[in-house]
Amino acid sequence: MYIRVAVPIPRLEPLTYVVHDHEGVSVGFRVVVPVGKRLLTGTIVEVNSTPIAKAKYVEEILDTGPTFSPEMIELARRVSDYYLCAWGEVLQAALPNGMQPNAVMRIRLERPLSVSELEALRRRAPKRAALIEALEESQGDVTVAYLQKKMMSSYVSDQLEALLRDGWISIHQERVRQTKSRMIRCVTPSKALKEDDTLLRQTLDSLDRHAPRQSLALAFVLLHFVETPIPVNYIVEQTGVGIGSIDALITKGLIEQSLRDYHYQDELGGLARPDEHQLVLHDQQQLAYDRIASTLHASTFDVHLLQGVTGSGKTLVYQRLIKDALSAGKAALLLVPEIALTPQLGDRFRAMFGDSVAILHSRISMGERIQIWNRIASGSIRVVIGARSAILVDVPKLGVIIVDEEHEPSYKQEDPAPRYNGRDVAIMRAQIVGCPVVLGSATPSMESYQNALTGRYHHHKLTIRADNAAFPTIRLLDMRQLHKTRQLRGSFALETLQQIASRIQRHESVLVYLNKRGFATQIQCHDCGNVEMCLHCDVALTYHKHPGVLKCHYCGISAPFQHACQVCGSTDVYEIGTGTQRIEEELTSALQDYCSRTPSIARMDADTTARKGQHRKLLGQFSSGHIDILIGTQMVAKGLDVARCTLVIVVNADLSLYHTDFRASERTMQLLLQVSGRAGRRAIDQGMVILQSYSPLHPTMQLCLDGESRIDKIHAWYGQELQARQESGYPPFTRFIAIEIRSHDEVAAQHHAEIVFAMLPKDDRCIVAYPPMIPSISRIRNVYRRVVIIKNPREHDPSGQKCRSYLRSLQQSYHKHHAAADVRISIDMDARGTL
């Protein structure tokens, strides 16, 4: 049987192979196939009985059943077509990493060397002799990585090539099997303890006297067990008891052990609203729910824009829709823009839907991801909550897709391919499945808002807050005047510090927002003006006071902070800019003069949440009151629902207002209104938001001053911004496409960018191309960048098909006539404005 296989190689169309034992093999199966000298895992996308000359044979069929449904094969094809990438690249992105067998090179010693041969080789080529000895010691096939470690050198390829040529060794490929699902020990209280209160009290009294650590562990299990078994390592982490104490309870029969393929054990409740299932929809929620539910029950495709002010109860509408989908025997998919949102949303949805909810994001281990993927395929998980990549998970019988905070730029994948937008792919998928898709936001993207205005999307508005909560009071502080009158202390206005202190005295929580991590954005010498720059990127190094290093946030390198200039040796160096570390230090110092008690302050940024489970830990402590002030970057700006938080501070409200990005005003408006919505989300206390700004008269800042209480002004602002976009030829009236050219050679990058620009049509109204430009960061990881910008006006090319046809031809012609080994080009459809 002849099959077409999509392999994950850029620009490569599906290849044709022959399969011998084809019984039961069909579209969606994964196979290992030879591509050149490599073995790659691909997916069968077409079965064809027509013989093709010189077709190679499939090495191995990996599956006993299709890994991908026809729905997912079709989705991958559409994504490939729209985003101009290989079909196989999309299917590879849809798989957990551990499910992609890798071919590794293994070295075999063909025959042992005699003593005289080995001595002669030592004199002539000591490194080759050492390699032979390492192979003899191993007494079997070894990998190249093993030999590199044994030789303490990464340069062994030349020696191996010489040994291969002389016939001493052979090299062959071996496939590394896929990662298995991870099994976790879990425990539940014994049936006797659950049913006999007298026995329970006697047992705990006895353990208190003779084995207090066992008593602590047992009490924890009894307190936290509801229906789901509790992972042993979670008990150890939370209580500090040893594994031995838990094993002793198992031996005594007080708790029962089971092995489970438990999905993401850190997501274990604690952040849910206990009364959420009892809440009643208010009139606007009910109207939106009724209209969306009608398309859900009819199993028809429709796009619904749910525009609800922060705190209006959009999540409650999501829950009702998901409940309807489950009742109809279908599944639901909920996309969120930030990993930070998954713990709280996971808890809220598990409280309502139990163990059929799964969380998917990049912090999950490979084994856990594969296990979740298998449970979704089997149908035991029917509610999937995840970040951008979750839209590519094969969820059977989808009944509804929800994209929360649909305006967020983090839904756009920039590198590697496929460079897709999760929101737009969600719409593609809903159209294939035949189900409604809900786009939720308090501040919709311009694209979605325009589609709602033109009637392509159904527009539902929630203009009042749930729980009868009032909109927060918003204070816009003019930092220019406060600086002149010396009413600042560090980065904070004195009024801001007073408001923080008053909340601390009332045992309420405060959220401080600044989208810059580290201590200072750069270090500069006063004498010679030198700024410490990254060696590999054209950016200044960020100073992280703790642990005293300079870091590049693009390539990740770090170096110890030197208190002297690296150019002139002067010790007169100073810090420029403010990051979350500096904010934490300034607040700790300043509040000593304002508060009668020392508040607990914590940071939530990429540095403090690197370890798995840290999001949950920080949010739990903030929600419970163990943290008084939480300082965070954009991960705290949206979606958080903490009743105790009554004050939100935006340290530098106009930080993103003057970026070189046509979306700068839109992004600033969205960000400020979103973070403002974290304050006062319950009726018991009206919240307050303080925006510290050096541009208080800017129209966007004035719009944010009114907050969401003036919906009419927000809609007027959208209208003005759309008109400006249309006059300037920007999205949503045109498609914004970026062709990036990258090379380690700056001259080559510029030359090939000019070639690409010359190949674009100049006399077709569907493409407006601009000469190659140098992006704001021209070098990243020692790779030089050039960008060719293309605008594709929708009025001349409504579907974009003509533009994509030009770009496909450009790809083929460029790689046929101009491609160079050290130059890479990539096409980013619907690129973000910042380049």
PDB file of N, CA and C in Angstrom, residues 666-700:
ATOM      1  N   GLU A 666      -3.687  50.431  22.010  1.00  0.00           N
ATOM      2  CA  GLU A 666      -4.624  49.331  22.275  1.00  0.00           C
ATOM      3  C   GLU A 666      -4.108  48.453  23.411  1.00  0.00           C
ATOM      4  N   ARG A 667      -2.827  48.080  23.351  1.00  0.00           N
ATOM      5  CA  ARG A 667      -2.253  47.212  24.384  1.00  0.00           C
ATOM      6  C   ARG A 667      -2.280  47.892  25.750  1.00  0.00           C
ATOM      7  N   THR A 668      -1.953  49.198  25.773  1.00  0.00           N
ATOM      8  CA  THR A 668      -1.947  49.928  27.041  1.00  0.00           C
ATOM      9  C   THR A 668      -3.342  49.984  27.636  1.00  0.00           C
ATOM     10  N   MET A 669      -4.338  50.309  26.809  1.00  0.00           N
ATOM     11  CA  MET A 669      -5.715  50.360  27.285  1.00  0.00           C
ATOM     12  C   MET A 669      -6.150  49.006  27.842  1.00  0.00           C
ATOM     13  N   GLN A 670      -5.879  47.954  27.098  1.00  0.00           N
ATOM     14  CA  GLN A 670      -6.291  46.614  27.534  1.00  0.00           C
ATOM     15  C   GLN A 670      -5.614  46.237  28.848  1.00  0.00           C
ATOM     16  N   LEU A 671      -4.325  46.491  28.917  1.00  0.00           N
ATOM     17  CA  LEU A 671      -3.576  46.094  30.106  1.00  0.00           C
ATOM     18  C   LEU A 671      -4.042  46.851  31.345  1.00  0.00           C
ATOM     19  N   LEU A 672      -4.223  48.156  31.232  1.00  0.00           N
ATOM     20  CA  LEU A 672      -4.603  48.953  32.395  1.00  0.00           C
ATOM     21  C   LEU A 672      -6.016  48.626  32.869  1.00  0.00           C
ATOM     22  N   LEU A 673      -6.943  48.440  31.940  1.00  0.00           N
ATOM     23  CA  LEU A 673      -8.304  48.093  32.358  1.00  0.00           C
ATOM     24  C   LEU A 673      -8.361  46.688  32.938  1.00  0.00           C
ATOM     25  N   GLN A 674      -7.545  45.780  32.404  1.00  0.00           N
ATOM     26  CA  GLN A 674      -7.528  44.420  32.935  1.00  0.00           C
ATOM     27  C   GLN A 674      -6.967  44.389  34.352  1.00  0.00           C
ATOM     28  N   VAL A 675      -5.829  45.042  34.563  1.00  0.00           N
ATOM     29  CA  VAL A 675      -5.232  45.006  35.895  1.00  0.00           C
ATOM     30  C   VAL A 675      -6.090  45.790  36.886  1.00  0.00           C
ATOM     31  N   SER A 676      -6.762  46.850  36.417  1.00  0.00           N
ATOM     32  CA  SER A 676      -7.656  47.596  37.298  1.00  0.00           C
ATOM     33  C   SER A 676      -8.803  46.721  37.780  1.00  0.00           C
ATOM     34  N   GLY A 677      -9.212  45.781  36.949  1.00  0.00           N
ATOM     35  CA  GLY A 677     -10.329  44.913  37.303  1.00  0.00           C
ATOM     36  C   GLY A 677     -10.039  43.916  38.399  1.00  0.00           C
ATOM     37  N   ARG A 678      -8.779  43.844  38.869  1.00  0.00           N
ATOM     38  CA  ARG A 678      -8.465  42.918  39.971  1.00  0.00           C
ATOM     39  C   ARG A 678      -8.906  43.486  41.314  1.00  0.00           C
ATOM     40  N   ALA A 679      -9.271  44.758  41.374  1.00  0.00           N
ATOM     41  CA  ALA A 679      -9.579  45.410  42.658  1.00  0.00           C
ATOM     42  C   ALA A 679     -11.073  45.385  42.944  1.00  0.00           C
ATOM     43  N   GLY A 680     -11.410  45.071  44.199  1.00  0.00           N
ATOM     44  CA  GLY A 680     -12.778  45.195  44.680  1.00  0.00           C
ATOM     45  C   GLY A 680     -13.782  44.355  43.935  1.00  0.00           C
ATOM     46  N   ARG A 681     -13.534  43.060  43.831  1.00  0.00           N
ATOM     47  CA  ARG A 681     -14.404  42.196  43.040  1.00  0.00           C
ATOM     48  C   ARG A 681     -15.577  41.623  43.850  1.00  0.00           C
ATOM     49  N   ARG A 682     -15.773  42.105  45.084  1.00  0.00           N
ATOM     50  CA  ARG A 682     -16.930  41.707  45.877  1.00  0.00           C
ATOM     51  C   ARG A 682     -17.685  42.961  46.316  1.00  0.00           C
ATOM     52  N   ALA A 683     -18.948  42.796  46.626  1.00  0.00           N
ATOM     53  CA  ALA A 683     -19.789  43.944  46.972  1.00  0.00           C
ATOM     54  C   ALA A 683     -19.460  44.516  48.341  1.00  0.00           C
ATOM     55  N   ILE A 684     -18.709  43.763  49.168  1.00  0.00           N
ATOM     56  CA  ILE A 684     -18.479  44.196  50.548  1.00  0.00           C
ATOM     57  C   ILE A 684     -17.585  45.427  50.632  1.00  0.00           C
ATOM     58  N   ASP A 685     -16.761  45.676  49.616  1.00  0.00           N
ATOM     59  CA  ASP A 685     -15.838  46.802  49.714  1.00  0.00           C
ATOM     60  C   ASP A 685     -15.467  47.278  48.315  1.00  0.00           C
ATOM     61  N   GLN A 686     -15.679  48.556  48.042  1.00  0.00           N
ATOM     62  CA  GLN A 686     -15.304  49.105  46.736  1.00  0.00           C
ATOM     63  C   GLN A 686     -13.789  49.199  46.647  1.00  0.00           C
ATOM     64  N   GLY A 687     -13.264  48.785  45.519  1.00  0.00           N
ATOM     65  CA  GLY A 687     -11.822  48.805  45.336  1.00  0.00           C
ATOM     66  C   GLY A 687     -11.326  50.157  44.865  1.00  0.00           C
ATOM     67  N   MET A 688      -9.996  50.273  44.856  1.00  0.00           N
ATOM     68  CA  MET A 688      -9.355  51.485  44.359  1.00  0.00           C
ATOM     69  C   MET A 688      -8.180  51.081  43.473  1.00  0.00           C
ATOM     70  N   VAL A 689      -7.988  51.865  42.417  1.00  0.00           N
ATOM     71  CA  VAL A 689      -6.868  51.674  41.499  1.00  0.00           C
ATOM     72  C   VAL A 689      -6.102  52.974  41.412  1.00  0.00           C
ATOM     73  N   ILE A 690      -4.779  52.908  41.555  1.00  0.00           N
ATOM     74  CA  ILE A 690      -3.929  54.091  41.428  1.00  0.00           C
ATOM     75  C   ILE A 690      -3.016  53.888  40.220  1.00  0.00           C
ATOM     76  N   LEU A 691      -3.160  54.775  39.234  1.00  0.00           N
ATOM     77  CA  LEU A 691      -2.320  54.750  38.046  1.00  0.00           C
ATOM     78  C   LEU A 691      -1.290  55.868  38.162  1.00  0.00           C
ATOM     79  N   GLN A 692      -0.029  55.511  38.287  1.00  0.00           N
ATOM     80  CA  GLN A 692       1.045  56.508  38.336  1.00  0.00           C
ATOM     81  C   GLN A 692       1.561  56.734  36.921  1.00  0.00           C
ATOM     82  N   SER A 693       1.425  57.961  36.416  1.00  0.00           N
ATOM     83  CA  SER A 693       1.712  58.205  35.002  1.00  0.00           C
ATOM     84  C   SER A 693       2.497  59.493  34.810  1.00  0.00           C
ATOM     85  N   TYR A 694       3.410  59.453  33.828  1.00  0.00           N
ATOM     86  CA  TYR A 694       4.118  60.661  33.407  1.00  0.00           C
ATOM     87  C   TYR A 694       3.461  61.264  32.165  1.00  0.00           C
ATOM     88  N   SER A 695       2.382  60.629  31.673  1.00  0.00           N
ATOM     89  CA  SER A 695       1.628  61.160  30.527  1.00  0.00           C
ATOM     90  C   SER A 695       0.141  61.157  30.855  1.00  0.00           C
ATOM     91  N   PRO A 696      -0.255  61.833  31.901  1.00  0.00           N
ATOM     92  CA  PRO A 696      -1.655  61.741  32.352  1.00  0.00           C
ATOM     93  C   PRO A 696      -2.656  62.342  31.377  1.00  0.00           C
ATOM     94  N   LEU A 697      -2.222  63.212  30.459  1.00  0.00           N
ATOM     95  CA  LEU A 697      -3.151  63.857  29.539  1.00  0.00           C
ATOM     96  C   LEU A 697      -3.325  63.080  28.238  1.00  0.00           C
ATOM     97  N   HIS A 698      -2.584  61.990  28.072  1.00  0.00           N
ATOM     98  CA  HIS A 698      -2.727  61.182  26.859  1.00  0.00           C
ATOM     99  C   HIS A 698      -4.153  60.623  26.798  1.00  0.00           C
ATOM    100  N   PRO A 699      -4.794  60.618  25.593  1.00  0.00           N
ATOM    101  CA  PRO A 699      -6.187  60.128  25.492  1.00  0.00           C
ATOM    102  C   PRO A 699      -6.395  58.732  26.073  1.00  0.00           C
ATOM    103  N   THR A 700      -5.395  57.850  25.917  1.00  0.00           N
ATOM    104  CA  THR A 700      -5.548  56.494  26.454  1.00  0.00           C
ATOM    105  C   THR A 700      -5.571  56.524  27.969  1.00  0.00           C
TER     106      THR A 700
END
